[in-house]
């Protein structure tokens, strides 16, 4: 075990003097360590400046070679920063005692987990395995798009949408299991925003100018009547129409009760309004029953997940679809082949293929390239939420998607394409980065070339993007 402590340059002499005989490597910046040699390291951040701690924590957590190592601070910084560490210790040497159990469990894992290009799935499983007493549960963040965040995983993988997709896939593959339902959240079906204003509408004219009528009830005889039909006494008090009792003291002689709702626009009277959700981000109006509902879970590791960590291999053990309709390119190509064969036997069979070529529009440099990839990941995840349950989506390359629409011909495919265009219009990253995309459409059976297989078909369609790029130049 090796203790690596990051300290401010001005405090370095004092720490060296305080721990003269201890096996501690003191560093003032991240470039003083070799990421390849940190398999048995425990990190301690001795900075009191939260900005310096945030910078170091994110660098260490993002790199697969150091993301799983025990990491401590000498003081608490509160949420969400404390959620990215393993806690805080009173002294540098205490971190060794606290982090030793984590290091022992990390030693059981396959070396591929710590490779610079380690699989995202393996890193998630390894995090749970190395910290068995730490349940993978989200914490509430009211400014977050999901309202809940898996803070440590998002620091490791870089994207909330990527984390959500990876967790759904690991559950489908039985490497993780849901421990409990934390919450259910409702989102705008167009832009996924949580910022919704719920407004009651008239079910007849859909107007929002409605008011509630009130009735007056006699507490002596129980008779209920509208205020306008009650007789006025000479002393300007109200009188019951049935028993003629004077209404002098509320809650003693009479009371007000709620009545029907009345629309001021069309004068319609009703008891149950039609609730509409107005999105404050994109302005879309959606009936409450059609909002996008997401379920937020906590997770725990399964025996299959532990076995995958020991071998360093994660794959879909059943080859079936996952919850987001994302499938592997191999599975997707086999399905296209099957449909092509089926169309050869039944000329009435129809399906549609949509190819989507993504392009990141913005300043692409060392700092923004990762943001561009996250923007693409988020866009693909949102598409997978809006396609039908029977549709399939596959990502053949970082910038190339294929969407399969069974039993859908021309022009019915336009409904799905409009949803994708709707996502693209409101999809923005930080600094107004955006995605542009080109599409190519294939309809069966009218566009089928006899004898053409799935690889040949996809290659022919992909060539359309090349021709389109050449034409644009």
mmCIF file of N, CA and C in Angstrom, residues 4 86 112 133 255 285 321 352 386-387 471:
data_model
loop_
_atom_site.group_PDB
_atom_site.id
_atom_site.type_symbol
_atom_site.label_atom_id
_atom_site.label_comp_id
_atom_site.label_asym_id
_atom_site.label_seq_id
_atom_site.Cartn_x
_atom_site.Cartn_y
_atom_site.Cartn_z
ATOM 1 N N UNK A 4 -0.531 8.507 -1.157
ATOM 2 C CA UNK A 4 -0.196 9.645 -2.012
ATOM 3 C C UNK A 4 -1.005 10.840 -1.529
ATOM 4 N N UNK A 86 -14.242 8.967 -0.457
ATOM 5 C CA UNK A 86 -14.591 7.881 0.459
ATOM 6 C C UNK A 86 -14.727 8.376 1.895
ATOM 7 N N UNK A 112 -7.974 -5.899 -16.357
ATOM 8 C CA UNK A 112 -8.639 -5.101 -17.391
ATOM 9 C C UNK A 112 -9.515 -4.004 -16.797
ATOM 10 N N UNK A 133 -20.222 -1.929 1.481
ATOM 11 C CA UNK A 133 -21.078 -1.252 2.465
ATOM 12 C C UNK A 133 -21.657 0.058 1.928
ATOM 13 N N UNK A 255 -72.041 27.292 6.816
ATOM 14 C CA UNK A 255 -70.673 27.076 6.352
ATOM 15 C C UNK A 255 -70.675 27.110 4.826
ATOM 16 N N UNK A 285 -47.039 21.867 -24.336
ATOM 17 C CA UNK A 285 -48.167 21.580 -23.462
ATOM 18 C C UNK A 285 -48.574 20.126 -23.643
ATOM 19 N N UNK A 321 -33.234 -7.668 -26.115
ATOM 20 C CA UNK A 321 -33.282 -6.212 -26.096
ATOM 21 C C UNK A 321 -33.194 -5.706 -24.675
ATOM 22 N N UNK A 352 -38.996 -0.209 -42.326
ATOM 23 C CA UNK A 352 -38.241 0.987 -42.700
ATOM 24 C C UNK A 352 -36.936 1.032 -41.921
ATOM 25 N N UNK A 386 -37.924 7.848 -26.930
ATOM 26 C CA UNK A 386 -39.086 8.322 -27.674
ATOM 27 C C UNK A 386 -39.517 7.420 -28.820
ATOM 28 N N UNK A 387 -38.721 6.418 -29.151
ATOM 29 C CA UNK A 387 -39.161 5.492 -30.184
ATOM 30 C C UNK A 387 -40.121 4.473 -29.587
ATOM 31 N N UNK A 471 -21.066 16.340 -52.054
ATOM 32 C CA UNK A 471 -21.891 17.340 -52.708
ATOM 33 C C UNK A 471 -21.869 18.660 -51.959
#
